[in-house]
Coordinates of C-alpha atoms in Angstrom, one line a residue:
M1 CA 51.6 64.2 -28.7
T2 CA 51.2 62.8 -32.2
R3 CA 52.6 59.2 -31.0
T4 CA 50.4 59.5 -27.9
L5 CA 47.2 59.8 -30.3
L6 CA 48.1 57.3 -33.0
P7 CA 47.2 53.7 -32.4
D8 CA 49.9 51.4 -31.0
L9 CA 50.6 48.8 -33.8
S10 CA 52.6 46.6 -31.5
P11 CA 50.2 43.6 -31.9
W12 CA 49.9 43.9 -35.9
K13 CA 53.6 44.0 -36.0
A14 CA 54.1 41.0 -33.9
S15 CA 51.7 38.4 -35.0
A16 CA 50.7 37.4 -38.2
D17 CA 47.4 35.6 -36.9
F18 CA 46.3 38.9 -35.4
R19 CA 46.7 40.5 -38.8
R20 CA 44.7 37.5 -40.3
L21 CA 41.8 37.8 -37.6
W22 CA 42.0 41.6 -37.8
K23 CA 41.2 41.8 -41.6
S24 CA 38.7 39.0 -41.5
G25 CA 36.8 40.7 -38.9
L26 CA 37.0 44.1 -40.8
I27 CA 35.5 42.4 -43.8
S28 CA 32.7 40.3 -41.9
N29 CA 31.8 43.1 -39.6
F30 CA 31.2 45.5 -42.8
G31 CA 28.8 43.0 -44.2
S32 CA 27.0 42.4 -40.7
F33 CA 26.2 46.0 -40.4
L34 CA 24.6 46.0 -43.8
T35 CA 22.2 43.3 -42.4
F36 CA 22.2 45.1 -39.2
V37 CA 20.4 48.1 -40.8
A38 CA 18.4 46.1 -43.5
L39 CA 16.8 43.8 -41.1
P40 CA 15.1 46.3 -38.9
V41 CA 14.1 48.5 -41.9
Q42 CA 12.5 45.3 -43.4
L43 CA 10.6 44.5 -40.5
K44 CA 9.2 48.1 -40.2
D45 CA 8.3 48.1 -43.8
L46 CA 6.4 44.8 -43.2
T47 CA 4.9 45.4 -39.9
E48 CA 4.9 49.4 -39.2
S49 CA 5.3 48.5 -35.4
T50 CA 7.9 49.8 -33.0
A51 CA 7.2 46.6 -30.8
A52 CA 7.7 44.2 -33.8
V53 CA 11.0 45.8 -34.5
G54 CA 11.9 45.8 -30.6
A55 CA 11.0 42.0 -30.7
I56 CA 14.3 41.0 -32.5
G57 CA 16.1 41.4 -29.2
A58 CA 13.7 39.0 -27.6
A59 CA 14.1 36.4 -30.7
E60 CA 18.0 36.9 -30.1
L61 CA 18.0 36.6 -26.3
L62 CA 17.4 32.9 -25.4
P63 CA 19.8 31.5 -27.9
L64 CA 22.5 34.2 -26.8
I65 CA 22.2 33.2 -23.0
V66 CA 22.1 29.3 -23.8
C67 CA 24.8 29.3 -26.7
G68 CA 27.1 32.0 -25.1
L69 CA 27.5 29.9 -21.9
Y70 CA 27.9 26.6 -23.5
G71 CA 30.1 28.3 -26.2
G72 CA 32.5 29.5 -23.6
A73 CA 32.9 25.8 -22.4
L74 CA 33.4 24.6 -26.0
A75 CA 35.9 27.4 -26.6
D76 CA 38.0 26.0 -23.7
A77 CA 37.7 22.4 -24.5
L78 CA 38.0 22.4 -28.6
D79 CA 40.3 24.0 -31.2
K80 CA 39.2 27.5 -31.2
R81 CA 40.1 28.0 -34.8
G82 CA 37.8 25.2 -35.8
L83 CA 34.9 26.8 -34.0
I84 CA 35.6 30.3 -35.6
V85 CA 35.6 28.7 -39.0
W86 CA 32.4 26.7 -38.9
T87 CA 30.4 29.4 -37.1
E88 CA 31.5 32.0 -39.9
A89 CA 30.4 29.4 -42.4
G90 CA 27.1 29.0 -40.9
Q91 CA 26.7 33.0 -40.7
G92 CA 27.1 32.9 -44.3
L93 CA 24.3 30.5 -45.0
L94 CA 21.9 32.6 -42.8
S95 CA 22.7 35.6 -44.9
A96 CA 21.7 33.6 -48.0
A97 CA 18.5 32.8 -46.3
L98 CA 17.6 36.4 -46.0
L99 CA 18.4 37.2 -49.6
L100 CA 15.9 34.4 -50.7
N101 CA 13.4 35.6 -48.5
A102 CA 13.8 39.2 -49.7
L103 CA 13.5 38.1 -53.4
L104 CA 10.2 36.6 -52.8
P105 CA 7.2 38.5 -54.1
H106 CA 5.8 38.8 -50.8
P107 CA 8.5 38.3 -48.1
A108 CA 7.6 36.7 -45.0
V109 CA 8.1 38.1 -41.4
W110 CA 8.9 34.8 -39.5
P111 CA 12.1 34.1 -41.4
L112 CA 13.5 37.6 -40.2
Y113 CA 13.2 36.4 -36.4
A114 CA 14.3 32.6 -37.3
V115 CA 17.5 34.2 -38.8
A116 CA 18.0 36.7 -36.0
A117 CA 17.8 33.8 -33.5
L118 CA 19.9 31.4 -35.3
S119 CA 22.6 34.1 -35.9
S120 CA 22.6 34.9 -32.2
A121 CA 23.3 31.3 -31.5
L122 CA 26.3 31.2 -33.9
V123 CA 27.5 34.3 -32.6
S124 CA 27.5 33.2 -29.2
V125 CA 29.3 30.1 -30.1
Q126 CA 32.0 32.2 -32.0
R127 CA 32.6 35.2 -29.8
P128 CA 33.9 33.3 -26.8
A129 CA 36.4 31.4 -29.1
L130 CA 37.6 34.6 -30.7
D131 CA 37.9 36.5 -27.4
S132 CA 39.8 33.6 -25.7
L133 CA 42.0 33.5 -28.7
W134 CA 43.4 36.9 -28.6
P135 CA 45.4 36.4 -25.3
R136 CA 47.2 33.8 -27.2
I137 CA 48.4 35.4 -29.9
V138 CA 49.0 38.7 -28.6
A139 CA 51.7 39.6 -25.8
H140 CA 50.4 40.4 -22.2
D141 CA 51.6 44.0 -22.2
D142 CA 50.0 44.6 -25.6
M143 CA 46.7 43.7 -24.7
P144 CA 45.4 47.3 -24.3
A145 CA 46.7 47.9 -27.9
A146 CA 45.1 45.0 -29.1
A147 CA 41.8 45.8 -27.6
S148 CA 42.1 49.3 -29.3
L149 CA 42.9 47.8 -32.7
N150 CA 40.1 45.5 -32.6
S151 CA 37.7 48.2 -31.6
L152 CA 39.1 50.2 -34.7
R153 CA 38.3 46.9 -36.9
W154 CA 34.8 46.9 -35.6
T155 CA 34.2 50.5 -35.9
V156 CA 35.3 51.0 -39.4
G157 CA 32.7 48.3 -40.7
G158 CA 30.2 49.9 -37.9
V159 CA 30.8 53.4 -39.7
A160 CA 30.9 52.2 -43.5
G161 CA 28.2 49.4 -43.3
P162 CA 25.3 51.4 -42.0
A163 CA 26.2 54.4 -44.2
V164 CA 26.4 52.3 -47.3
A165 CA 23.2 50.1 -46.1
G166 CA 21.1 53.2 -46.0
V167 CA 21.9 54.1 -49.7
V168 CA 21.7 50.5 -50.7
V169 CA 18.3 50.1 -49.1
A170 CA 16.9 53.1 -50.1
Y171 CA 18.0 53.0 -53.7
A172 CA 18.7 49.4 -54.8
G173 CA 16.9 47.4 -52.2
L174 CA 17.1 45.0 -49.5
G175 CA 18.1 42.1 -51.5
W176 CA 21.5 43.9 -52.4
A177 CA 22.4 44.5 -48.7
Y178 CA 22.0 40.7 -47.8
A179 CA 23.8 39.7 -51.0
A180 CA 26.8 42.0 -50.0
D181 CA 26.8 40.5 -46.5
L182 CA 26.9 37.0 -48.0
L183 CA 30.0 37.9 -50.1
T184 CA 31.7 39.4 -47.2
F185 CA 31.5 36.0 -45.2
A186 CA 33.0 34.3 -48.0
V187 CA 36.1 36.6 -48.1
S188 CA 36.4 36.5 -44.4
L189 CA 36.5 32.8 -44.3
A190 CA 39.4 32.7 -46.8
Y191 CA 41.4 34.7 -44.1
M192 CA 40.1 32.5 -41.0
V193 CA 41.2 29.1 -42.7
R194 CA 44.9 30.3 -42.5
I195 CA 44.9 30.8 -38.9
A196 CA 47.1 28.5 -37.0
P197 CA 45.3 25.8 -35.1
S198 CA 44.6 26.7 -31.3
P199 CA 43.9 23.6 -29.3
A200 CA 42.6 23.3 -25.8
S201 CA 44.9 23.5 -23.0
H202 CA 45.5 20.2 -21.1
E203 CA 44.1 21.9 -17.9
T204 CA 40.7 22.6 -19.4
S205 CA 37.7 20.9 -18.2
K206 CA 35.4 19.1 -20.6
P207 CA 32.2 20.9 -21.8
S208 CA 29.4 20.5 -19.2
L209 CA 27.2 22.1 -16.8
G210 CA 29.9 21.7 -14.1
A211 CA 32.6 23.4 -16.2
I212 CA 30.3 26.3 -16.8
L213 CA 29.8 26.7 -13.2
E214 CA 33.3 26.8 -12.4
G215 CA 33.8 29.6 -14.6
A216 CA 31.0 31.1 -13.1
R217 CA 32.3 30.7 -9.5
Y218 CA 35.5 32.2 -10.7
A219 CA 33.9 35.4 -12.1
W220 CA 31.8 35.8 -8.9
G221 CA 35.0 35.8 -6.9
R222 CA 36.4 38.5 -8.8
R223 CA 34.3 41.6 -8.0
E224 CA 36.3 43.9 -10.1
L225 CA 35.4 41.4 -12.9
L226 CA 31.9 41.4 -11.8
G227 CA 31.7 45.3 -11.8
T228 CA 32.6 45.4 -15.6
Y229 CA 29.8 42.9 -16.5
V230 CA 26.9 44.7 -14.4
V231 CA 28.0 48.1 -15.4
D232 CA 27.9 47.4 -19.0
L233 CA 24.9 45.3 -18.7
A234 CA 23.0 48.4 -17.1
A235 CA 24.2 50.8 -19.6
M236 CA 23.2 48.7 -22.7
F237 CA 19.7 47.6 -21.3
L238 CA 18.7 51.1 -20.2
A239 CA 20.2 53.4 -23.0
M240 CA 20.4 51.3 -26.3
P241 CA 18.4 53.3 -28.8
L242 CA 18.9 51.3 -31.9
A243 CA 15.5 49.7 -32.2
V244 CA 13.6 53.0 -32.5
L245 CA 16.0 54.9 -34.7
P246 CA 13.9 54.1 -37.9
F247 CA 11.0 55.9 -36.0
L248 CA 13.2 58.7 -34.7
A249 CA 14.2 59.5 -38.2
D250 CA 10.6 59.6 -39.2
E251 CA 9.9 62.1 -36.3
L252 CA 12.6 64.2 -37.5
H253 CA 11.4 64.3 -41.1
A254 CA 14.9 62.8 -41.9
A255 CA 14.5 59.3 -43.5
W256 CA 17.6 60.0 -45.5
A257 CA 19.6 60.1 -42.2
L258 CA 18.7 56.8 -41.0
G259 CA 21.9 55.2 -42.2
L260 CA 23.9 58.0 -40.7
M261 CA 22.2 57.6 -37.2
Y262 CA 23.2 53.8 -37.2
A263 CA 26.5 54.8 -38.4
A264 CA 26.9 57.5 -35.8
V265 CA 27.6 55.6 -32.6
P266 CA 30.2 53.4 -34.5
A267 CA 31.8 56.6 -35.9
G268 CA 32.3 57.9 -32.3
A269 CA 33.7 54.7 -31.4
M270 CA 36.1 54.8 -34.4
L271 CA 37.3 58.4 -33.6
V272 CA 38.5 56.9 -30.2
S273 CA 40.1 53.9 -31.8
L274 CA 42.0 56.2 -34.3
T275 CA 43.4 58.2 -31.4
G276 CA 43.6 55.4 -28.9
G277 CA 47.5 55.4 -28.5
W278 CA 46.9 56.9 -25.0
A279 CA 44.9 53.8 -23.9
S280 CA 48.2 51.7 -23.1
R281 CA 49.2 54.4 -20.7
I282 CA 46.1 54.2 -18.7
H283 CA 46.0 52.0 -15.6
R284 CA 42.9 52.6 -13.7
H285 CA 40.8 50.7 -16.0
G286 CA 37.8 50.2 -13.7
L287 CA 37.3 54.1 -13.3
M288 CA 37.4 54.4 -16.9
V289 CA 34.9 52.0 -17.5
V290 CA 32.4 53.6 -15.0
L291 CA 33.0 57.2 -16.3
S292 CA 32.5 56.5 -19.9
A293 CA 29.5 54.2 -19.2
A294 CA 27.9 57.1 -17.5
G295 CA 28.9 59.5 -20.4
W296 CA 27.2 56.9 -22.9
G297 CA 23.9 57.4 -21.0
L298 CA 24.1 60.9 -20.9
A299 CA 25.0 61.3 -24.5
V300 CA 21.9 59.1 -25.5
A301 CA 19.7 61.2 -23.2
A302 CA 20.9 64.4 -25.0
A303 CA 20.3 62.8 -28.5
G304 CA 16.6 62.2 -27.4
L305 CA 16.0 65.7 -26.4
C306 CA 17.2 67.1 -29.7
G307 CA 15.0 68.2 -32.3
N308 CA 17.7 68.6 -35.0
V309 CA 18.9 65.9 -36.9
W310 CA 22.5 67.1 -37.0
L311 CA 22.5 67.6 -33.1
V312 CA 21.2 64.1 -32.8
L313 CA 23.9 62.7 -34.9
L314 CA 26.6 64.6 -32.8
F315 CA 25.5 63.1 -29.5
L316 CA 24.9 59.6 -31.0
T317 CA 28.6 60.3 -32.1
A318 CA 29.7 61.3 -28.6
G319 CA 28.0 58.2 -27.0
G320 CA 29.7 55.9 -29.4
G321 CA 33.0 57.5 -28.1
F322 CA 32.1 56.9 -24.6
D323 CA 30.9 53.3 -25.1
M324 CA 34.2 52.4 -26.9
V325 CA 36.4 53.8 -24.1
S326 CA 34.4 51.5 -21.8
G327 CA 34.8 48.7 -24.1
I328 CA 38.8 49.0 -24.5
F329 CA 39.2 49.1 -20.6
R330 CA 36.8 46.2 -20.1
S331 CA 38.7 44.1 -22.6
A332 CA 42.0 45.0 -21.1
M333 CA 40.8 44.0 -17.6
W334 CA 39.5 40.7 -19.0
N335 CA 42.6 39.7 -21.1
Q336 CA 45.3 40.7 -18.7
T337 CA 43.8 38.8 -15.6
I338 CA 42.0 35.8 -16.6
P339 CA 43.8 32.3 -16.8
D340 CA 44.0 30.7 -20.3
E341 CA 42.2 27.5 -19.0
L342 CA 39.2 29.6 -18.1
R343 CA 39.2 32.3 -20.7
G344 CA 36.7 30.7 -23.1
R345 CA 34.1 30.4 -20.1
L346 CA 34.5 33.8 -18.9
A347 CA 34.5 35.1 -22.5
G348 CA 30.9 33.4 -22.6
I349 CA 30.0 35.4 -19.4
E350 CA 31.4 38.6 -21.1
L351 CA 29.5 37.8 -24.2
L352 CA 26.4 37.9 -22.0
S353 CA 27.4 41.2 -20.4
Y354 CA 27.9 43.1 -23.7
S355 CA 25.3 41.2 -25.8
V356 CA 22.3 40.6 -23.5
G357 CA 22.0 44.2 -22.5
P358 CA 21.7 45.4 -26.1
Q359 CA 19.1 42.7 -26.9
L360 CA 16.9 43.4 -23.8
G361 CA 17.6 47.1 -24.5
Q362 CA 15.8 46.7 -28.0
V363 CA 12.9 45.2 -26.4
R364 CA 12.9 48.0 -23.6
A365 CA 13.3 50.8 -26.2
G366 CA 10.6 49.2 -28.5
G367 CA 8.3 48.8 -25.7
M368 CA 8.5 52.1 -24.1
A369 CA 8.3 54.1 -27.4
A370 CA 5.0 52.0 -28.2
W371 CA 3.6 53.2 -24.6
A372 CA 5.2 56.6 -24.1
G373 CA 6.7 57.8 -27.5
V374 CA 10.0 57.6 -29.2
R375 CA 11.6 60.5 -27.5
T376 CA 10.6 59.5 -24.1
S377 CA 11.8 56.0 -24.7
V378 CA 15.4 57.3 -25.5
V379 CA 15.7 60.2 -23.0
S380 CA 14.5 58.3 -20.0
G381 CA 16.5 55.5 -21.0
G382 CA 19.7 57.6 -21.2
L383 CA 19.1 59.3 -17.8
A384 CA 18.3 55.9 -16.1
C385 CA 21.6 54.7 -17.3
A386 CA 23.6 57.4 -15.9
G387 CA 21.9 56.9 -12.5
A388 CA 22.3 53.2 -12.4
V389 CA 26.1 53.4 -13.3
G390 CA 26.5 56.0 -10.4
L391 CA 24.7 53.6 -7.9
L392 CA 26.6 50.7 -9.1
A393 CA 30.0 52.5 -8.7
L394 CA 29.3 53.2 -5.0
C395 CA 28.4 49.4 -4.6
L396 CA 31.7 48.1 -6.2
P397 CA 34.7 50.0 -4.6
G398 CA 37.0 47.2 -6.1
L399 CA 36.1 48.3 -9.7
M400 CA 36.9 52.0 -8.9
T401 CA 40.4 51.1 -7.5
Y402 CA 41.6 48.4 -9.9
D403 CA 44.9 49.3 -11.1
A404 CA 46.6 47.0 -13.6
R405 CA 50.1 47.7 -12.1
T406 CA 49.2 46.3 -8.7
N407 CA 46.2 44.0 -9.3
E408 CA 47.2 40.4 -7.9
H409 CA 45.5 38.6 -10.8
A410 CA 47.3 41.0 -13.4
L411 CA 50.5 40.5 -11.6
R412 CA 50.1 36.7 -11.7
M413 CA 49.1 36.7 -15.5
R414 CA 52.1 39.0 -16.2
E415 CA 54.5 36.4 -14.7
R416 CA 52.9 33.3 -16.2
R417 CA 53.3 35.1 -19.6
A418 CA 56.9 36.5 -19.2
A419 CA 58.4 33.8 -21.3
A420 CA 55.7 33.7 -24.0
V421 CA 56.4 35.7 -27.0
P422 CA 53.8 35.6 -29.9
T423 CA 55.5 33.9 -32.9
E424 CA 55.1 34.6 -36.7
V425 CA 53.0 32.0 -38.2

């Protein structure tokens, strides 16, 4: 029973590059979550507007769409390690810009939106390269375990970062949060530069609109993949409450709990990751995606209904757990079935599915809160999410019946990688 719950460490033991990327991501994510909390808090202090805080999502949206799609084509055509390193360095420069603005006697609002937009662009170029690199350094059957370990890396930073940020922002100031983020990017880069080069496959198309459309046509022809995209998009758009958490904390007279609220969702995800050994034994990945996405919506709605801050934290934690289950099995489906020569472009599409939703969700949550109140925004979004996921499940039977043991694409990829064993670097 204990072995079933403990994380499967097979990818960690087999690949040095997996370990380097994992450590780099852990450190970088911790710093990024410091800024993730500090930025909306600074906007709230400067504007006192829910709509202004929600507009962060709007500032990030266009760069996310454009650079995510083109970044996927770049990831297929260029050295993935180089893309990852240069975009990480760019993120560090943006943290320096936030620090300089925070140190001004009268910080300006526009740099916050500018940095959010530029950061979105860099992340959108980096993530397809990262996501398409994992299948090259991890064995085919280890992909569910790798997804669980990667989620653990993200959630440790997601729990510690917001919790520390709440204390740092309250007692030391915004500048210290941005300075710590800058430091973590420097340490992360030290790990990234040691990763082995990962050049493009000789079968890959050059970056172009045609190459992007080739990836889109492949995705459209894979209805079970399409289902993972639209389910996650609906869940994040309708039930992402993060933009209004500073205002919810005020309504509950619990400003001290803001950092805990931001940390609750990744805390739930971390609990799933720490007990995620069972994921490698689940094969009905599509069914798990649907059930957990609906659970996320219901948990968010319950958090909005509660007037006790501890119950709010409990349901946000439960929601984070459901969201991580969905993420683990989406990642397993993607990485076990998509050909290497298309992996970057499909990762760009995946980026839109799991990133555009939260960005639009911030706009929705902030706008709805300004119109109908914070509680109404959170509750209605969660209930709408559960209903939308149910309807999508009825319309996408291929997603519900997907089985990693019998799916033709999974079997084909297993055969292609049968002789490929990740090597120690």
